């Protein structure tokens, strides 16, 4: 496990052999192919190219990704955020802190709420530049819409 949200399973076998790894209980979505959703616990057996890696996201996780094309670790973490939410549960209420990049400081937080039909993400638009919200549920992706206002807000309708 890489933190509470990601399971990384590197492969060290030849490409002609099957890699085997374990996904714990819960629903898991492939990071690189979000149409793949698996219910654990399960032992996975699959061919993994040596230059690839199996990377799975636990249900209920929210990942804040930096802008595409950044090839260095010292960019502004508060700008160009793509928020990805995986298999959110009805009634959930969670928060994602965005680091400042300077020590242990936080630039801001994104609050995520789901009522089963709509998932909303609220944040301080002066502190954070959230470009997009993507929700992955049941192998499908739903894109968020801005709801405007001073306090930033994005929402996704899933029903």
PDB file of C-alpha atoms in Angstrom:
ATOM      1  CA  UNK A   1       0.000   0.000   0.000  1.00  0.00           C
ATOM      2  CA  UNK A   2       1.112   3.536  -0.747  1.00  0.00           C
ATOM      3  CA  UNK A   3      -0.830   5.441   1.901  1.00  0.00           C
ATOM      4  CA  UNK A   4      -4.483   4.579   2.528  1.00  0.00           C
ATOM      5  CA  UNK A   5      -5.636   5.028  -1.088  1.00  0.00           C
ATOM      6  CA  UNK A   6      -3.211   3.355  -3.491  1.00  0.00           C
ATOM      7  CA  UNK A   7      -2.015  -0.195  -3.968  1.00  0.00           C
ATOM      8  CA  UNK A   8       1.138  -0.510  -6.069  1.00  0.00           C
ATOM      9  CA  UNK A   9       2.136  -3.945  -7.346  1.00  0.00           C
ATOM     10  CA  UNK A  10       5.449  -3.912  -9.226  1.00  0.00           C
ATOM     11  CA  UNK A  11       6.153  -6.874 -11.469  1.00  0.00           C
ATOM     12  CA  UNK A  12       9.490  -8.636 -11.443  1.00  0.00           C
ATOM     13  CA  UNK A  13       8.706 -11.581 -13.723  1.00  0.00           C
ATOM     14  CA  UNK A  14       9.340 -11.874 -17.465  1.00  0.00           C
ATOM     15  CA  UNK A  15       6.621 -10.388 -19.666  1.00  0.00           C
ATOM     16  CA  UNK A  16       5.639 -13.890 -20.783  1.00  0.00           C
ATOM     17  CA  UNK A  17       4.702 -14.915 -17.224  1.00  0.00           C
ATOM     18  CA  UNK A  18       1.731 -13.882 -15.106  1.00  0.00           C
ATOM     19  CA  UNK A  19       2.304 -11.492 -12.229  1.00  0.00           C
ATOM     20  CA  UNK A  20       0.401 -12.312  -9.068  1.00  0.00           C
ATOM     21  CA  UNK A  21      -0.619  -9.847  -6.361  1.00  0.00           C
ATOM     22  CA  UNK A  22      -3.313  -9.430  -3.729  1.00  0.00           C
ATOM     23  CA  UNK A  23      -6.060  -6.776  -3.567  1.00  0.00           C
ATOM     24  CA  UNK A  24      -7.555  -6.508  -0.047  1.00  0.00           C
ATOM     25  CA  UNK A  25     -11.295  -6.312   0.687  1.00  0.00           C
ATOM     26  CA  UNK A  26     -13.206  -3.481  -0.952  1.00  0.00           C
ATOM     27  CA  UNK A  27     -13.735  -2.098  -4.423  1.00  0.00           C
ATOM     28  CA  UNK A  28     -10.612  -1.190  -6.421  1.00  0.00           C
ATOM     29  CA  UNK A  29     -10.306   0.853  -9.641  1.00  0.00           C
ATOM     30  CA  UNK A  30      -7.303   0.636 -11.944  1.00  0.00           C
ATOM     31  CA  UNK A  31      -5.586   4.031 -12.051  1.00  0.00           C
ATOM     32  CA  UNK A  32      -4.438   3.574 -15.659  1.00  0.00           C
ATOM     33  CA  UNK A  33      -7.650   1.913 -16.927  1.00  0.00           C
ATOM     34  CA  UNK A  34     -10.569   3.183 -14.789  1.00  0.00           C
ATOM     35  CA  UNK A  35     -13.018   0.951 -16.671  1.00  0.00           C
ATOM     36  CA  UNK A  36     -11.452  -1.926 -14.676  1.00  0.00           C
ATOM     37  CA  UNK A  37     -13.141  -2.244 -11.283  1.00  0.00           C
ATOM     38  CA  UNK A  38     -12.489  -5.249  -9.039  1.00  0.00           C
ATOM     39  CA  UNK A  39     -14.095  -6.371  -5.784  1.00  0.00           C
ATOM     40  CA  UNK A  40     -11.600  -7.705  -3.264  1.00  0.00           C
ATOM     41  CA  UNK A  41     -10.319  -9.624  -1.531  1.00  0.00           C
ATOM     42  CA  UNK A  42      -8.858 -11.298  -4.574  1.00  0.00           C
ATOM     43  CA  UNK A  43      -5.576 -12.607  -5.898  1.00  0.00           C
ATOM     44  CA  UNK A  44      -4.929 -11.000  -9.290  1.00  0.00           C
ATOM     45  CA  UNK A  45      -3.036 -12.868 -12.002  1.00  0.00           C
ATOM     46  CA  UNK A  46      -2.240 -10.914 -15.145  1.00  0.00           C
ATOM     47  CA  UNK A  47       0.511 -10.106 -17.600  1.00  0.00           C
ATOM     48  CA  UNK A  48       2.221  -6.844 -16.747  1.00  0.00           C
ATOM     49  CA  UNK A  49       4.853  -5.376 -19.063  1.00  0.00           C
ATOM     50  CA  UNK A  50       8.196  -4.708 -17.393  1.00  0.00           C
ATOM     51  CA  UNK A  51       7.838  -0.964 -18.061  1.00  0.00           C
ATOM     52  CA  UNK A  52       4.300  -0.884 -16.572  1.00  0.00           C
ATOM     53  CA  UNK A  53       3.043  -1.188 -13.017  1.00  0.00           C
ATOM     54  CA  UNK A  54      -0.245  -2.320 -11.520  1.00  0.00           C
ATOM     55  CA  UNK A  55      -1.701   0.672  -9.651  1.00  0.00           C
ATOM     56  CA  UNK A  56      -5.126   0.434  -7.961  1.00  0.00           C
ATOM     57  CA  UNK A  57      -7.196   3.067  -6.134  1.00  0.00           C
ATOM     58  CA  UNK A  58      -9.325   2.127  -3.103  1.00  0.00           C
ATOM     59  CA  UNK A  59     -13.035   3.007  -3.098  1.00  0.00           C
ATOM     60  CA  UNK A  60     -13.854   6.294  -1.410  1.00  0.00           C
ATOM     61  CA  UNK A  61     -10.479   7.809  -2.293  1.00  0.00           C
ATOM     62  CA  UNK A  62      -9.962  11.325  -3.607  1.00  0.00           C
ATOM     63  CA  UNK A  63      -6.710  12.111  -5.429  1.00  0.00           C
ATOM     64  CA  UNK A  64      -5.581  15.653  -6.230  1.00  0.00           C
ATOM     65  CA  UNK A  65      -3.302  15.472  -9.276  1.00  0.00           C
ATOM     66  CA  UNK A  66      -1.079  18.229 -10.602  1.00  0.00           C
ATOM     67  CA  UNK A  67      -1.309  19.616 -14.122  1.00  0.00           C
ATOM     68  CA  UNK A  68      -0.511  17.346 -17.063  1.00  0.00           C
ATOM     69  CA  UNK A  69       2.955  17.626 -18.534  1.00  0.00           C
ATOM     70  CA  UNK A  70       4.746  18.662 -15.348  1.00  0.00           C
ATOM     71  CA  UNK A  71       7.983  16.693 -15.242  1.00  0.00           C
ATOM     72  CA  UNK A  72       9.397  17.950 -11.976  1.00  0.00           C
ATOM     73  CA  UNK A  73       8.367  17.805  -8.301  1.00  0.00           C
ATOM     74  CA  UNK A  74       8.713  21.524  -7.490  1.00  0.00           C
ATOM     75  CA  UNK A  75       5.646  23.016  -9.162  1.00  0.00           C
ATOM     76  CA  UNK A  76       2.828  24.951  -7.472  1.00  0.00           C
ATOM     77  CA  UNK A  77       0.635  22.225  -5.954  1.00  0.00           C
ATOM     78  CA  UNK A  78      -2.298  24.653  -5.593  1.00  0.00           C
ATOM     79  CA  UNK A  79      -2.586  25.429  -9.332  1.00  0.00           C
ATOM     80  CA  UNK A  80      -4.087  23.345 -12.115  1.00  0.00           C
ATOM     81  CA  UNK A  81      -5.514  20.649  -9.829  1.00  0.00           C
ATOM     82  CA  UNK A  82      -7.382  17.699 -11.324  1.00  0.00           C
ATOM     83  CA  UNK A  83      -9.500  16.137  -8.569  1.00  0.00           C
ATOM     84  CA  UNK A  84     -10.323  12.449  -9.060  1.00  0.00           C
ATOM     85  CA  UNK A  85     -12.843  10.696  -6.827  1.00  0.00           C
ATOM     86  CA  UNK A  86     -13.227   6.906  -6.870  1.00  0.00           C
ATOM     87  CA  UNK A  87     -16.384   4.918  -6.022  1.00  0.00           C
ATOM     88  CA  UNK A  88     -17.765   7.536  -3.648  1.00  0.00           C
ATOM     89  CA  UNK A  89     -20.400   6.302  -1.196  1.00  0.00           C
ATOM     90  CA  UNK A  90     -23.763   7.956  -0.573  1.00  0.00           C
ATOM     91  CA  UNK A  91     -23.643  10.269   2.423  1.00  0.00           C
ATOM     92  CA  UNK A  92     -19.864  10.554   2.420  1.00  0.00           C
ATOM     93  CA  UNK A  93     -18.177  13.738   3.580  1.00  0.00           C
ATOM     94  CA  UNK A  94     -14.403  13.976   3.251  1.00  0.00           C
ATOM     95  CA  UNK A  95     -11.629  16.514   2.878  1.00  0.00           C
ATOM     96  CA  UNK A  96      -8.431  16.606   0.831  1.00  0.00           C
ATOM     97  CA  UNK A  97      -5.606  18.885   1.986  1.00  0.00           C
ATOM     98  CA  UNK A  98      -3.429  20.409  -0.737  1.00  0.00           C
ATOM     99  CA  UNK A  99       0.176  20.933   0.412  1.00  0.00           C
ATOM    100  CA  UNK A 100       1.853  24.294  -0.090  1.00  0.00           C
ATOM    101  CA  UNK A 101       5.114  22.694  -1.183  1.00  0.00           C
ATOM    102  CA  UNK A 102       6.970  24.557   1.566  1.00  0.00           C
ATOM    103  CA  UNK A 103       7.493  22.323   4.561  1.00  0.00           C
ATOM    104  CA  UNK A 104       4.325  20.899   6.078  1.00  0.00           C
ATOM    105  CA  UNK A 105       2.101  23.873   5.197  1.00  0.00           C
ATOM    106  CA  UNK A 106      -1.295  23.517   3.535  1.00  0.00           C
ATOM    107  CA  UNK A 107      -2.416  25.801   0.668  1.00  0.00           C
ATOM    108  CA  UNK A 108      -6.056  24.880   1.184  1.00  0.00           C
ATOM    109  CA  UNK A 109      -8.563  22.062   1.489  1.00  0.00           C
ATOM    110  CA  UNK A 110     -11.198  20.615  -0.790  1.00  0.00           C
ATOM    111  CA  UNK A 111     -14.382  19.371   0.909  1.00  0.00           C
ATOM    112  CA  UNK A 112     -16.202  16.551  -0.921  1.00  0.00           C
ATOM    113  CA  UNK A 113     -19.815  15.556  -0.205  1.00  0.00           C
ATOM    114  CA  UNK A 114     -22.086  13.000  -1.857  1.00  0.00           C
ATOM    115  CA  UNK A 115     -25.845  12.640  -1.520  1.00  0.00           C
ATOM    116  CA  UNK A 116     -26.022   9.660  -3.885  1.00  0.00           C
ATOM    117  CA  UNK A 117     -27.117  11.708  -6.900  1.00  0.00           C
ATOM    118  CA  UNK A 118     -24.651  14.614  -6.833  1.00  0.00           C
ATOM    119  CA  UNK A 119     -21.041  14.808  -5.690  1.00  0.00           C
ATOM    120  CA  UNK A 120     -19.893  18.320  -4.771  1.00  0.00           C
ATOM    121  CA  UNK A 121     -16.385  19.641  -4.183  1.00  0.00           C
ATOM    122  CA  UNK A 122     -16.032  23.006  -2.395  1.00  0.00           C
ATOM    123  CA  UNK A 123     -12.808  24.974  -1.978  1.00  0.00           C
ATOM    124  CA  UNK A 124     -11.471  28.506  -1.557  1.00  0.00           C
ATOM    125  CA  UNK A 125     -10.979  29.681  -5.150  1.00  0.00           C
ATOM    126  CA  UNK A 126      -8.486  32.319  -3.980  1.00  0.00           C
ATOM    127  CA  UNK A 127      -6.205  29.651  -2.508  1.00  0.00           C
ATOM    128  CA  UNK A 128      -6.729  26.742  -4.929  1.00  0.00           C
ATOM    129  CA  UNK A 129      -7.049  26.510  -8.700  1.00  0.00           C
ATOM    130  CA  UNK A 130      -9.089  23.337  -9.271  1.00  0.00           C
ATOM    131  CA  UNK A 131      -9.459  22.834 -13.024  1.00  0.00           C
ATOM    132  CA  UNK A 132     -11.504  19.662 -13.130  1.00  0.00           C
ATOM    133  CA  UNK A 133     -13.410  17.083 -11.139  1.00  0.00           C
ATOM    134  CA  UNK A 134     -13.639  13.511 -12.379  1.00  0.00           C
ATOM    135  CA  UNK A 135     -15.698  10.871 -10.648  1.00  0.00           C
ATOM    136  CA  UNK A 136     -15.107   7.182 -11.355  1.00  0.00           C
ATOM    137  CA  UNK A 137     -18.002   4.902 -10.486  1.00  0.00           C
ATOM    138  CA  UNK A 138     -18.821   1.423 -11.767  1.00  0.00           C
ATOM    139  CA  UNK A 139     -16.215   1.604 -14.518  1.00  0.00           C
ATOM    140  CA  UNK A 140     -17.586   4.901 -15.853  1.00  0.00           C
ATOM    141  CA  UNK A 141     -16.194   8.421 -15.650  1.00  0.00           C
ATOM    142  CA  UNK A 142     -18.347  11.458 -14.908  1.00  0.00           C
ATOM    143  CA  UNK A 143     -16.948  14.988 -15.374  1.00  0.00           C
ATOM    144  CA  UNK A 144     -17.708  17.884 -13.059  1.00  0.00           C
ATOM    145  CA  UNK A 145     -19.217  21.242 -13.846  1.00  0.00           C
ATOM    146  CA  UNK A 146     -18.355  24.542 -12.198  1.00  0.00           C
ATOM    147  CA  UNK A 147     -21.150  25.991 -10.091  1.00  0.00           C
ATOM    148  CA  UNK A 148     -19.462  29.406  -9.896  1.00  0.00           C
ATOM    149  CA  UNK A 149     -19.236  31.716  -6.932  1.00  0.00           C
ATOM    150  CA  UNK A 150     -16.337  33.142  -4.908  1.00  0.00           C
ATOM    151  CA  UNK A 151     -15.815  29.941  -3.012  1.00  0.00           C
ATOM    152  CA  UNK A 152     -14.955  27.469  -5.745  1.00  0.00           C
ATOM    153  CA  UNK A 153     -17.381  24.673  -6.360  1.00  0.00           C
ATOM    154  CA  UNK A 154     -17.568  21.787  -8.780  1.00  0.00           C
ATOM    155  CA  UNK A 155     -20.247  19.120  -8.953  1.00  0.00           C
ATOM    156  CA  UNK A 156     -20.945  15.885 -10.771  1.00  0.00           C
ATOM    157  CA  UNK A 157     -24.421  14.461 -11.366  1.00  0.00           C
ATOM    158  CA  UNK A 158     -24.411  10.664 -11.273  1.00  0.00           C
ATOM    159  CA  UNK A 159     -28.127   9.880 -11.242  1.00  0.00           C
TER     160      UNK A 159
END
